[in-house]
Amino acid sequence: MGNRLPSRKPVAEALDQGAEVRKITFDAAEVTDWDSGLLAFLTEVNRLGEKRNIDVRLEDLPNGIHQLLKLAAAVPEKEDTGREEKPSSRLADIGRWAQQAASESRDFFDFVGNTVLSFLRLITGKARFRRVDFFLTLQECGPTALPIITLISVLVGLILAFVGAIQLEMFGAQIYVANLVGLAMAREMGAMMAAIIMAGRTGAAFAAQLGTMQVNEEIDALITLGISPMDFLVLPRIISLTIMMPLLCIYADLMGILGGALVAVFMLDLSPTAYYLQTREAVPLIHFAVGIIKGGVFGVIVAVAGCMRGLECGRSATAVGQATTRAVVTAIVWIIVADAALTFIFNLMGI
Amino acid sequence: MTRSNASPHIVVENLTMAYGDFVIQRDLSFTINRGDIFIIMGGSGCGKSTLMRHLIGLKAPAKGTIRFGETSIWEVDSDARQEIMRGCGVLYQRGALWSSMTLAENIALPLSEYTDLEPDQIRRVVSLKLALVGLAGFEAFYPSEISGGMQKRAGLARAMALDPEILFFDEPSAGLDPISAHRLDELIRELRDSLGATVVVVTHELASIFAIGDNSVFLDADSKTMIARGDPHRLRDESDDPKVQQFLTRGESGGGI
């Protein structure tokens, strides 16, 4: 079937031109080899014949072809499968979109509410999960993420320092690179970078794990045993990430400042001590606190997005892929929105 | 098997199952007696597994009631429903073992949640359950390390962990070779006989249906309701519904498709 399939067009045209045709026969005496292409062609000719009341004679064809055609015609095409594309108006599209948005936000609040209830059960000692699972997740959310956090944060610090250095050098104010990098990392970039890395790394992993469990009916198995998947699966994940994110955030801040120092020392010929002292001067601890609070909030967002998308996953391999993608997209969107809101609030508070 | 003292265990009345507006089956009424092996059968896509999801409390009916003994499981609150479900063991189609835990941990989880056994006692119960399904010595294996048939048997061991009164099986022989499928059938029958449990099996495997079934309900996808119920042997010999006849004789009797 490497070549193109024979078309029914020439046959149809010949039928249109010629006088009345009553019968189509096939001369297959010299056919030695055939494949599905011929079958497809014959089915179409057959259908053409039915439409025009022409007797299509298939008897002279090789036996195998004859049987396969009969097999294909055995079960009539299923109608009313409900799969026809209905033409939809713009208005209907908007309506459907609004309904979907409403039900999605309901699901979101449902999930958040359930998480809170689950927390309350944890406090009253009713919620249970396996300690091993918790520590494994804790490790997955923390120590194993350090290499990628190191790489990204050092590079971000480096980039910030480069951009600043070129401008500041014009005024002979190279030392203020320390202020720029220190403030930017502590208040914004450390938390933001750590959160986005964790959304792609851990949030996606949560969604994929829970989604696969959904596909495998493992979640159903928990529910029928009366074990709440919120307590057993979601709670340890949210707690782990919420504990680890502020720590990762501090680490990212320090690595970013280290990246800035590399540029300052090797490009601007500042001494490491001068850079250190300038950073200490310019970035009091309150700025780190701002970043750490943001980190904690981002941690909750990433974990909730990952677990929610994982639990609402459908029952196929494609659905797991979609759940993972949606987990990352949801997390990143909410990280940015929350960052804007928090920055605004801190601004109002004058911090 | 004679059951002069047949008492109803699960009673389904006028059950309609639907996903949103899309009705799967309507007006199902049947009774599952204590100690029966009850078969839910029908062609592919007729809603057998959906019916099971209703029976094990995973999906609420669109209409109708499901009663376990005296309690209508969808009219009580979720705590009470869970209490009832704790008396049920479910073997899912592909085992549904928790993949992050070993076989021993899988079976130990319900035990440690709902019993006051000491860890050492739990370990002994777990070994016993694994031995019952022919998996002695596989305690430390992860589900991904054993074959599909073994996963199913391990799933059965987990379903039996809390000595349930009712065991549900979703397509127990799907994906098993004929010998393993036969052994699983034997196991189901032995468990019923020795534990006195009620067994509900969703299947379309004729060999299993005739080997183990005492009672059954036949769901039809076209008319969206049940078209026969009763002992599958009797249905095969006596039913005059062509669809039931065709199904139970592998399409060898009755007219065209």
Coordinates of C-alpha atoms in Angstrom, one line a residue:
Chain A
M1 CA 0.0 0.0 0.0
G2 CA 3.0 2.2 -0.4
N3 CA 1.6 3.8 -3.5
R4 CA -1.6 5.7 -3.8
L5 CA -4.9 3.8 -3.7
P6 CA -6.7 3.4 -7.0
S7 CA -9.4 6.1 -7.2
R8 CA -13.0 5.5 -8.0
K9 CA -13.2 8.8 -9.9
P10 CA -12.3 7.4 -13.3
V11 CA -15.1 4.8 -12.8
A12 CA -17.6 7.4 -11.8
E13 CA -16.7 9.6 -14.7
A14 CA -16.9 6.8 -17.2
L15 CA -20.3 5.9 -15.8
D16 CA -21.4 9.6 -16.2
Q17 CA -20.3 9.9 -19.8
G18 CA -21.2 6.5 -21.2
A19 CA -24.6 5.2 -22.1
E20 CA -26.6 3.3 -19.6
V21 CA -24.5 0.8 -17.8
R22 CA -26.3 -2.2 -16.2
K23 CA -23.4 -4.3 -15.1
I24 CA -19.8 -4.0 -13.9
T25 CA -17.6 -7.0 -14.1
F26 CA -14.0 -7.4 -13.2
D27 CA -11.3 -9.2 -15.2
A28 CA -9.0 -10.5 -12.5
A29 CA -7.4 -13.3 -14.4
E30 CA -3.9 -11.7 -14.4
V31 CA -4.0 -10.5 -10.8
T32 CA -1.3 -12.3 -8.8
D33 CA -1.1 -10.2 -5.7
W34 CA -3.4 -7.8 -4.0
D35 CA -3.8 -5.8 -0.7
S36 CA -6.3 -3.7 1.2
G37 CA -5.9 -1.0 -1.4
L38 CA -7.8 -3.1 -3.9
L39 CA -10.4 -3.9 -1.3
A40 CA -11.0 -0.3 -0.5
F41 CA -11.4 0.5 -4.2
L42 CA -13.8 -2.4 -4.7
T43 CA -16.0 -1.4 -1.7
E44 CA -16.3 2.1 -3.2
V45 CA -17.2 0.8 -6.7
N46 CA -19.7 -1.5 -5.0
R47 CA -21.3 1.4 -3.2
L48 CA -21.4 3.4 -6.4
G49 CA -23.2 0.5 -8.0
E50 CA -25.8 0.4 -5.3
K51 CA -26.5 4.1 -5.6
R52 CA -27.0 3.9 -9.4
N53 CA -28.7 0.5 -9.5
I54 CA -25.9 -1.2 -11.3
D55 CA -25.2 -4.8 -10.8
V56 CA -21.7 -5.1 -9.6
R57 CA -20.4 -8.6 -10.3
L58 CA -17.7 -9.7 -7.8
E59 CA -17.8 -13.4 -8.6
D60 CA -14.8 -13.4 -10.9
L61 CA -12.5 -11.9 -8.3
P62 CA -10.1 -14.1 -6.4
N63 CA -11.8 -16.0 -3.6
G64 CA -10.1 -14.2 -0.7
I65 CA -11.3 -10.8 -1.9
H66 CA -14.8 -12.1 -2.3
Q67 CA -14.9 -13.3 1.3
L68 CA -13.4 -10.2 2.8
L69 CA -15.9 -8.0 1.0
K70 CA -18.7 -10.1 2.4
L71 CA -17.2 -9.8 5.9
A72 CA -17.0 -6.1 5.6
A73 CA -20.6 -5.8 4.5
A74 CA -21.9 -8.3 7.2
V75 CA -22.5 -5.7 9.9
P76 CA -24.2 -2.6 8.6
E77 CA -22.6 0.7 9.6
K78 CA -23.8 1.7 13.1
E79 CA -26.0 4.7 13.0
D80 CA -27.0 7.0 15.8
T81 CA -23.7 6.4 17.7
G82 CA -24.2 10.0 18.8
R83 CA -20.8 10.9 17.5
E84 CA -21.7 13.2 14.7
E85 CA -20.4 16.7 15.0
K86 CA -23.3 18.9 15.7
P87 CA -22.9 22.4 14.3
S88 CA -22.5 24.7 17.2
S89 CA -23.2 28.4 17.4
R90 CA -20.8 30.9 18.9
L91 CA -23.4 31.5 21.7
A92 CA -23.6 27.8 22.5
D93 CA -19.8 27.7 22.7
I94 CA -19.7 30.6 25.2
G95 CA -22.5 28.9 27.2
R96 CA -20.6 25.6 27.4
W97 CA -17.4 27.4 28.3
A98 CA -19.2 29.2 31.1
Q99 CA -20.7 26.1 32.4
Q100 CA -17.4 24.3 32.4
A101 CA -15.7 27.2 34.1
A102 CA -18.4 27.2 36.8
S103 CA -18.1 23.4 37.4
E104 CA -14.3 23.6 37.4
S105 CA -14.2 26.3 40.1
R106 CA -16.7 24.4 42.1
D107 CA -14.4 21.4 41.9
F108 CA -11.5 23.6 43.0
F109 CA -13.3 24.8 46.1
D110 CA -14.5 21.3 46.8
F111 CA -11.0 20.1 46.8
V112 CA -9.7 22.9 49.0
G113 CA -12.5 22.4 51.4
N114 CA -11.7 18.7 51.6
T115 CA -8.1 19.4 52.2
V116 CA -9.0 21.7 55.1
L117 CA -11.3 19.0 56.6
S118 CA -8.5 16.5 56.1
F119 CA -6.2 18.8 58.1
L120 CA -8.7 19.1 60.9
R121 CA -8.9 15.3 61.0
L122 CA -5.1 15.2 61.2
I123 CA -5.1 17.6 64.1
T124 CA -7.7 15.6 66.0
G125 CA -5.7 12.5 65.2
K126 CA -8.2 10.8 63.0
A127 CA -6.5 11.1 59.7
R128 CA -3.9 8.5 59.1
F129 CA -1.2 7.9 56.5
R130 CA 1.9 5.8 56.4
R131 CA 4.9 7.4 57.9
V132 CA 7.2 5.8 55.3
D133 CA 5.2 7.5 52.5
F134 CA 5.5 10.8 54.2
F135 CA 9.3 10.6 54.6
L136 CA 9.7 9.4 51.0
T137 CA 7.7 12.3 49.7
L138 CA 9.7 14.6 52.0
Q139 CA 12.9 13.4 50.5
E140 CA 11.5 13.6 47.0
C141 CA 10.4 17.2 47.6
G142 CA 13.6 18.3 49.3
P143 CA 17.1 16.8 49.0
T144 CA 16.7 15.2 45.6
A145 CA 15.6 18.6 44.1
L146 CA 18.8 20.3 45.3
P147 CA 21.0 19.8 42.2
I148 CA 18.5 21.4 39.8
I149 CA 17.8 24.2 42.2
T150 CA 21.5 24.9 42.6
L151 CA 22.0 25.0 38.8
I152 CA 19.1 27.3 38.1
S153 CA 19.6 29.6 41.0
V154 CA 23.3 30.2 40.4
L155 CA 22.5 30.9 36.8
V156 CA 19.7 33.3 37.6
G157 CA 22.0 35.1 40.1
L158 CA 24.7 35.3 37.4
I159 CA 22.3 36.7 34.8
L160 CA 21.0 39.3 37.2
A161 CA 24.5 40.4 38.0
F162 CA 25.5 40.6 34.3
V163 CA 22.6 42.7 33.4
G164 CA 23.2 45.0 36.4
A165 CA 26.9 45.2 36.0
I166 CA 26.8 46.6 32.5
Q167 CA 24.6 49.5 33.6
L168 CA 26.2 50.1 37.0
E169 CA 29.7 50.1 35.5
M170 CA 28.8 53.2 33.5
F171 CA 28.5 55.1 36.8
G172 CA 31.4 53.3 38.4
A173 CA 28.9 51.8 40.9
Q174 CA 29.8 48.2 40.4
I175 CA 29.5 47.4 44.1
Y176 CA 25.8 48.0 43.9
V177 CA 25.5 44.7 42.0
A178 CA 25.4 43.2 45.4
N179 CA 22.3 45.1 46.3
L180 CA 20.6 44.3 43.0
V181 CA 21.3 40.5 43.2
G182 CA 20.7 40.2 46.9
L183 CA 17.3 42.0 46.9
A184 CA 16.0 40.4 43.7
M185 CA 16.9 36.9 44.9
A186 CA 15.7 37.3 48.4
R187 CA 12.4 39.0 47.7
E188 CA 11.4 37.5 44.3
M189 CA 13.6 35.2 42.3
G190 CA 14.6 32.6 44.9
A191 CA 11.0 31.7 45.8
M192 CA 9.7 32.1 42.2
M193 CA 12.5 29.9 40.6
A194 CA 12.2 27.2 43.3
A195 CA 8.4 27.2 42.9
I196 CA 8.5 26.9 39.2
I197 CA 11.1 24.1 39.3
M198 CA 9.0 22.3 41.9
A199 CA 5.9 22.7 39.8
G200 CA 7.6 21.0 36.9
R201 CA 9.3 18.4 39.0
T202 CA 7.2 17.5 42.0
G203 CA 3.8 18.9 41.1
A204 CA 3.9 17.0 37.8
A205 CA 5.1 13.8 39.7
F206 CA 2.1 14.1 42.1
A207 CA -0.4 14.4 39.3
A208 CA 1.2 11.5 37.4
Q209 CA 1.3 9.3 40.5
L210 CA -2.2 9.9 41.6
G211 CA -3.5 9.8 38.0
T212 CA -1.9 6.4 37.4
M213 CA -3.4 5.2 40.7
Q214 CA -6.8 6.4 39.4
V215 CA -6.3 4.5 36.2
N216 CA -5.3 1.3 38.1
E217 CA -8.3 1.5 40.3
E218 CA -6.0 1.9 43.3
I219 CA -7.9 4.9 44.5
D220 CA -11.2 3.0 44.3
A221 CA -9.5 0.2 46.3
L222 CA -8.7 2.8 49.0
I223 CA -12.2 4.2 49.0
T224 CA -14.0 0.8 49.3
L225 CA -11.8 0.0 52.3
G226 CA -13.0 3.3 53.9
I227 CA -9.6 4.9 53.7
S228 CA -9.9 8.5 52.5
P229 CA -7.5 9.2 49.6
M230 CA -7.4 12.8 50.8
D231 CA -5.9 11.7 54.2
F232 CA -3.8 8.9 52.8
L233 CA -2.4 10.3 49.6
V234 CA -3.0 14.1 49.5
L235 CA -2.2 15.2 53.0
P236 CA 1.4 13.8 53.2
R237 CA 2.2 15.4 49.8
I238 CA 0.9 18.8 50.7
I239 CA 2.6 18.8 54.1
S240 CA 5.9 17.7 52.7
L241 CA 6.0 20.3 50.0
T242 CA 4.8 23.0 52.3
I243 CA 7.6 22.2 54.7
M244 CA 10.3 21.9 52.1
M245 CA 9.5 24.9 49.9
P246 CA 10.6 27.6 52.4
L247 CA 13.9 25.6 52.9
L248 CA 14.4 25.3 49.2
C249 CA 13.7 29.0 48.9
I250 CA 16.5 29.9 51.4
Y251 CA 18.8 27.6 49.6
A252 CA 17.9 29.2 46.2
D253 CA 18.5 32.7 47.6
L254 CA 22.0 31.8 48.8
M255 CA 22.9 30.1 45.6
G256 CA 21.7 33.1 43.6
I257 CA 23.8 35.4 45.7
L258 CA 26.7 33.1 45.1
G259 CA 26.1 33.4 41.4
G260 CA 26.1 37.2 41.7
A261 CA 29.3 37.0 43.6
L262 CA 31.0 35.0 40.9
V263 CA 30.3 37.8 38.4
A264 CA 31.4 40.5 40.8
V265 CA 34.7 38.8 41.7
F266 CA 35.7 37.5 38.2
M267 CA 34.3 40.3 36.0
L268 CA 34.1 43.4 38.1
D269 CA 37.2 42.6 40.2
L270 CA 35.5 43.2 43.5
S271 CA 36.8 41.3 46.5
P272 CA 34.6 38.6 47.9
T273 CA 34.6 40.3 51.3
A274 CA 33.4 43.6 49.9
Y275 CA 30.6 41.8 48.1
Y276 CA 29.6 40.0 51.2
L277 CA 29.6 43.1 53.4
Q278 CA 27.7 45.1 50.8
T279 CA 25.0 42.3 50.6
R280 CA 24.7 42.2 54.4
E281 CA 24.3 45.9 54.4
A282 CA 21.7 46.1 51.6
V283 CA 19.6 43.0 52.3
P284 CA 18.4 42.8 55.9
L285 CA 16.7 39.6 57.0
I286 CA 13.2 40.9 56.6
H287 CA 13.6 40.6 52.8
F288 CA 14.5 37.0 53.2
A289 CA 11.4 36.6 55.3
V290 CA 9.3 38.0 52.5
G291 CA 10.7 35.4 50.1
I292 CA 10.2 32.6 52.6
I293 CA 6.6 33.4 53.1
K294 CA 6.1 33.5 49.4
G295 CA 7.9 30.2 49.1
G296 CA 5.5 28.6 51.6
V297 CA 2.4 29.8 49.8
F298 CA 3.8 28.6 46.5
G299 CA 4.5 25.2 48.0
V300 CA 0.8 24.9 49.0
I301 CA -0.2 25.9 45.5
V302 CA 2.1 23.4 43.7
A303 CA 1.0 20.5 45.9
V304 CA -2.7 21.3 45.7
A305 CA -2.6 21.7 41.9
G306 CA -0.7 18.5 41.5
C307 CA -2.9 16.4 43.8
M308 CA -6.1 17.9 42.5
R309 CA -5.3 17.3 38.8
G310 CA -4.1 13.8 39.7
L311 CA -7.3 12.8 41.6
E312 CA -9.6 14.2 38.9
C313 CA -7.7 12.2 36.2
G314 CA -9.7 10.1 33.8
R315 CA -9.2 6.4 33.2
S316 CA -6.7 6.3 30.3
A317 CA -3.1 6.8 29.5
T318 CA -3.9 10.0 27.7
A319 CA -5.8 11.3 30.7
V320 CA -2.6 10.9 32.9
G321 CA -0.7 13.0 30.4
Q322 CA -3.3 15.6 30.4
A323 CA -3.5 15.6 34.2
T324 CA 0.2 16.2 34.4
T325 CA 0.2 19.0 31.9
R326 CA -2.8 20.7 33.7
A327 CA -1.1 20.3 37.0
V328 CA 2.0 22.2 35.8
V329 CA 0.0 24.9 34.0
T330 CA -2.4 25.4 36.9
A331 CA 0.5 25.6 39.4
I332 CA 2.5 28.1 37.3
V333 CA -0.5 30.4 36.7
W334 CA -1.5 30.4 40.3
I335 CA 2.2 31.0 41.4
I336 CA 2.3 34.2 39.3
V337 CA -1.1 35.4 40.4
A338 CA -0.2 34.7 44.1
D339 CA 3.1 36.4 43.7
A340 CA 1.5 39.6 42.3
A341 CA -1.0 39.6 45.1
L342 CA 1.6 39.0 47.8
T343 CA 4.0 41.7 46.4
F344 CA 1.1 44.1 46.4
I345 CA 0.2 43.3 50.0
F346 CA 3.8 43.5 51.2
N347 CA 4.0 46.9 49.5
L348 CA 1.0 48.1 51.3
M349 CA 2.4 46.9 54.6
G350 CA 5.6 48.8 53.7
I351 CA 7.9 45.8 54.0
Chain B
M1 CA -26.3 -27.1 46.1
T2 CA -29.5 -26.9 48.0
R3 CA -30.4 -23.7 49.9
S4 CA -33.7 -24.2 51.6
N5 CA -32.9 -21.4 54.0
A6 CA -32.0 -18.8 51.3
S7 CA -32.1 -15.4 52.9
P8 CA -31.6 -12.2 50.9
H9 CA -28.3 -10.4 51.5
I10 CA -28.3 -7.7 48.9
V11 CA -31.6 -6.4 47.4
V12 CA -31.6 -4.2 44.4
E13 CA -34.9 -2.5 43.5
N14 CA -35.7 -0.4 40.4
L15 CA -32.1 0.7 40.1
T16 CA -31.4 3.1 37.3
M17 CA -27.8 3.9 36.5
A18 CA -26.7 6.9 34.6
Y19 CA -23.8 9.2 33.9
G20 CA -25.4 12.6 33.8
D21 CA -28.2 12.3 31.2
F22 CA -26.8 9.2 29.7
V23 CA -28.7 6.2 31.0
I24 CA -26.6 2.9 31.2
Q25 CA -29.3 0.6 32.6
R26 CA -32.8 1.1 34.0
D27 CA -35.2 -0.7 36.2
L28 CA -32.9 -3.4 37.6
S29 CA -34.4 -5.5 40.4
F30 CA -32.8 -8.6 41.8
T31 CA -31.9 -10.3 45.0
I32 CA -28.6 -11.8 46.0
N33 CA -29.0 -14.5 48.6
R34 CA -26.6 -15.2 51.4
G35 CA -24.0 -17.8 50.4
D36 CA -24.8 -17.5 46.7
I37 CA -22.3 -17.0 43.9
F38 CA -24.1 -14.4 41.9
I39 CA -23.1 -13.7 38.4
I40 CA -23.6 -10.3 36.7
M41 CA -23.3 -11.1 33.0
G42 CA -23.9 -9.5 29.6
G43 CA -22.1 -8.4 26.5
S44 CA -19.3 -5.9 26.5
G45 CA -20.3 -2.3 27.4
C46 CA -23.7 -3.2 28.9
G47 CA -22.8 -1.7 32.3
K48 CA -21.8 -4.7 34.3
S49 CA -18.8 -3.0 35.9
T50 CA -20.9 0.1 36.5
L51 CA -23.4 -2.0 38.3
M52 CA -20.6 -3.3 40.5
R53 CA -19.4 0.3 41.2
H54 CA -22.9 1.0 42.5
L55 CA -23.0 -2.1 44.6
I56 CA -19.6 -1.3 46.3
G57 CA -20.6 2.2 47.1
L58 CA -18.4 4.1 44.6
K59 CA -21.3 5.5 42.5
A60 CA -24.7 6.7 43.6
P61 CA -27.7 5.4 41.7
A62 CA -29.7 7.8 39.6
K63 CA -32.9 6.1 40.9
G64 CA -33.8 3.1 43.0
T65 CA -32.4 1.5 46.1
I66 CA -29.7 -1.0 47.0
R67 CA -30.1 -2.6 50.4
F68 CA -27.5 -4.6 52.3
G69 CA -29.6 -6.6 54.8
E70 CA -31.9 -3.9 56.2
T71 CA -29.9 -0.8 55.3
S72 CA -30.3 1.1 52.1
I73 CA -26.7 2.0 51.5
W74 CA -27.4 5.2 49.5
E75 CA -29.8 6.6 52.1
V76 CA -27.5 6.6 55.1
D77 CA -24.5 8.9 55.6
S78 CA -21.1 8.1 54.2
D79 CA -19.7 6.9 57.6
A80 CA -22.5 4.3 57.9
R81 CA -21.9 3.3 54.3
Q82 CA -18.2 2.9 54.9
E83 CA -19.0 0.8 57.9
I84 CA -21.0 -1.6 55.6
M85 CA -18.3 -1.6 52.9
R86 CA -15.7 -2.7 55.4
G87 CA -17.6 -6.0 55.4
C88 CA -17.0 -6.3 51.7
G89 CA -13.9 -7.3 49.8
V90 CA -13.4 -6.2 46.3
L91 CA -11.1 -7.8 43.7
Y92 CA -10.7 -5.3 40.9
Q93 CA -10.2 -6.1 37.2
R94 CA -6.4 -5.7 37.3
G95 CA -5.9 -6.3 41.0
A96 CA -5.5 -2.6 41.8
L97 CA -2.7 -3.4 44.3
W98 CA -1.1 -0.2 45.7
S99 CA 2.0 -0.1 43.6
S100 CA 4.1 1.8 46.1
M101 CA 3.8 -1.0 48.7
T102 CA 4.9 -4.6 48.9
L103 CA 2.3 -7.4 48.8
A104 CA 2.6 -7.8 52.6
E105 CA 2.1 -4.0 53.1
N106 CA -0.9 -4.1 50.8
I107 CA -2.6 -6.8 52.8
A108 CA -1.5 -5.3 56.1
L109 CA -3.0 -1.9 55.5
P110 CA -6.7 -2.7 56.0
L111 CA -5.7 -4.9 59.0
S112 CA -3.7 -2.1 60.7
E113 CA -6.5 0.4 59.9
Y114 CA -9.4 -1.6 61.3
T115 CA -8.1 -4.2 63.8
D116 CA -6.2 -3.9 67.0
L117 CA -3.8 -6.6 66.1
E118 CA -0.1 -6.2 67.0
P119 CA 2.4 -5.8 64.1
D120 CA 3.6 -9.4 64.8
Q121 CA 0.1 -10.8 64.6
I122 CA -0.6 -8.8 61.4
R123 CA 2.5 -10.3 59.9
R124 CA 1.1 -13.8 60.6
V125 CA -2.3 -13.0 59.2
V126 CA -0.7 -11.6 56.1
S127 CA 1.4 -14.7 55.5
L128 CA -1.7 -16.9 56.0
K129 CA -3.8 -14.9 53.4
L130 CA -0.9 -15.0 50.9
A131 CA -0.6 -18.8 51.5
L132 CA -4.3 -19.2 50.9
V133 CA -4.0 -17.8 47.4
G134 CA -0.8 -19.7 46.7
L135 CA 1.6 -16.8 47.1
A136 CA 3.5 -17.9 50.3
G137 CA 6.9 -16.3 50.3
F138 CA 6.1 -13.4 48.1
E139 CA 5.6 -11.0 51.0
A140 CA 8.4 -8.6 50.1
F141 CA 7.6 -8.4 46.4
Y142 CA 6.2 -5.2 44.8
P143 CA 3.1 -5.6 42.5
S144 CA 5.2 -4.7 39.4
E145 CA 7.5 -7.6 40.1
I146 CA 5.0 -10.4 39.7
S147 CA 2.8 -11.6 36.9
G148 CA -0.7 -10.5 36.1
G149 CA -2.3 -13.7 37.4
M150 CA -0.3 -13.4 40.6
Q151 CA -1.3 -9.8 41.0
K152 CA -4.9 -10.9 40.8
R153 CA -4.4 -13.5 43.4
A154 CA -2.6 -11.0 45.7
G155 CA -5.6 -8.7 45.1
L156 CA -7.8 -11.5 46.3
A157 CA -5.7 -11.9 49.4
R158 CA -6.1 -8.2 50.1
A159 CA -9.9 -8.4 49.5
M160 CA -10.0 -11.3 52.1
A161 CA -7.9 -9.4 54.6
L162 CA -10.8 -8.4 56.9
D163 CA -12.7 -11.7 56.5
P164 CA -15.5 -10.1 54.5
E165 CA -19.1 -11.3 54.4
I166 CA -19.4 -10.3 50.7
L167 CA -16.7 -10.7 48.1
F168 CA -17.0 -8.8 44.8
F169 CA -15.0 -9.9 41.7
D170 CA -14.7 -7.7 38.6
E171 CA -13.8 -9.9 35.6
P172 CA -11.8 -12.4 37.6
S173 CA -10.6 -14.4 34.7
A174 CA -9.9 -11.5 32.2
G175 CA -6.3 -11.7 31.1
L176 CA -5.6 -15.1 32.7
D177 CA -4.6 -18.3 30.9
P178 CA -7.3 -21.1 31.0
I179 CA -5.5 -22.9 33.8
S180 CA -5.1 -19.9 36.1
A181 CA -8.6 -18.9 35.3
H182 CA -9.9 -22.3 36.3
R183 CA -7.8 -22.3 39.5
L184 CA -9.2 -18.9 40.4
D185 CA -12.8 -20.3 39.9
E186 CA -12.0 -23.2 42.2
L187 CA -10.6 -20.7 44.8
I188 CA -13.8 -18.6 44.6
R189 CA -16.0 -21.6 45.2
E190 CA -13.8 -22.9 48.0
L191 CA -13.9 -19.5 49.7
R192 CA -17.7 -19.4 49.5
D193 CA -18.0 -22.9 50.9
S194 CA -15.5 -22.5 53.7
L195 CA -16.0 -18.8 54.7
G196 CA -19.8 -18.8 54.0
A197 CA -19.3 -15.6 52.1
T198 CA -21.7 -14.2 49.5
V199 CA -19.9 -13.8 46.2
V200 CA -20.8 -11.4 43.4
V201 CA -18.9 -11.9 40.1
V202 CA -19.0 -9.6 37.1
T203 CA -18.0 -11.7 34.1
H204 CA -18.7 -12.7 30.5
E205 CA -16.5 -15.8 30.7
L206 CA -18.9 -18.7 29.9
A207 CA -16.7 -21.4 31.5
S208 CA -16.7 -19.5 34.8
I209 CA -20.4 -18.7 34.6
F210 CA -21.3 -22.4 34.4
A211 CA -18.6 -23.6 36.8
I212 CA -19.4 -21.3 39.7
G213 CA -22.7 -19.5 39.2
D214 CA -25.8 -20.3 41.4
N215 CA -27.8 -17.3 40.3
S216 CA -27.4 -14.5 37.9
V217 CA -28.7 -11.4 36.2
F218 CA -28.3 -10.8 32.5
L219 CA -27.9 -7.1 31.4
D220 CA -28.7 -6.1 27.8
A221 CA -27.0 -3.1 26.2
D222 CA -29.7 -2.5 23.5
S223 CA -32.8 -2.5 25.7
K224 CA -30.8 -1.0 28.6
T225 CA -32.3 -3.3 31.2
M226 CA -32.0 -6.8 32.5
I227 CA -33.6 -9.4 30.3
A228 CA -33.1 -12.5 32.4
R229 CA -32.2 -13.7 35.8
G230 CA -31.8 -17.0 37.6
D231 CA -29.5 -20.0 37.6
P232 CA -27.3 -19.7 34.5
H233 CA -27.7 -23.5 33.8
R234 CA -31.4 -23.1 33.8
L235 CA -31.3 -20.0 31.7
R236 CA -29.2 -21.9 29.1
D237 CA -31.6 -24.8 29.0
E238 CA -34.9 -23.0 29.4
S239 CA -34.7 -19.3 28.5
D240 CA -36.6 -18.5 25.3
D241 CA -34.9 -15.1 24.9
P242 CA -32.7 -15.4 21.8
K243 CA -30.1 -12.9 23.1
V244 CA -29.7 -14.9 26.4
Q245 CA -29.6 -18.2 24.4
Q246 CA -27.0 -16.8 22.0
F247 CA -24.8 -15.5 24.8
L248 CA -24.9 -18.7 26.9
T249 CA -24.2 -20.9 23.9
R250 CA -21.5 -18.7 22.4
G251 CA -23.8 -17.7 19.5
E252 CA -24.2 -21.2 18.3
S253 CA -27.9 -21.2 18.6
G254 CA -30.4 -18.6 17.5
G255 CA -30.5 -16.4 14.5
G256 CA -28.2 -13.7 13.0
I257 CA -26.2 -11.2 15.0

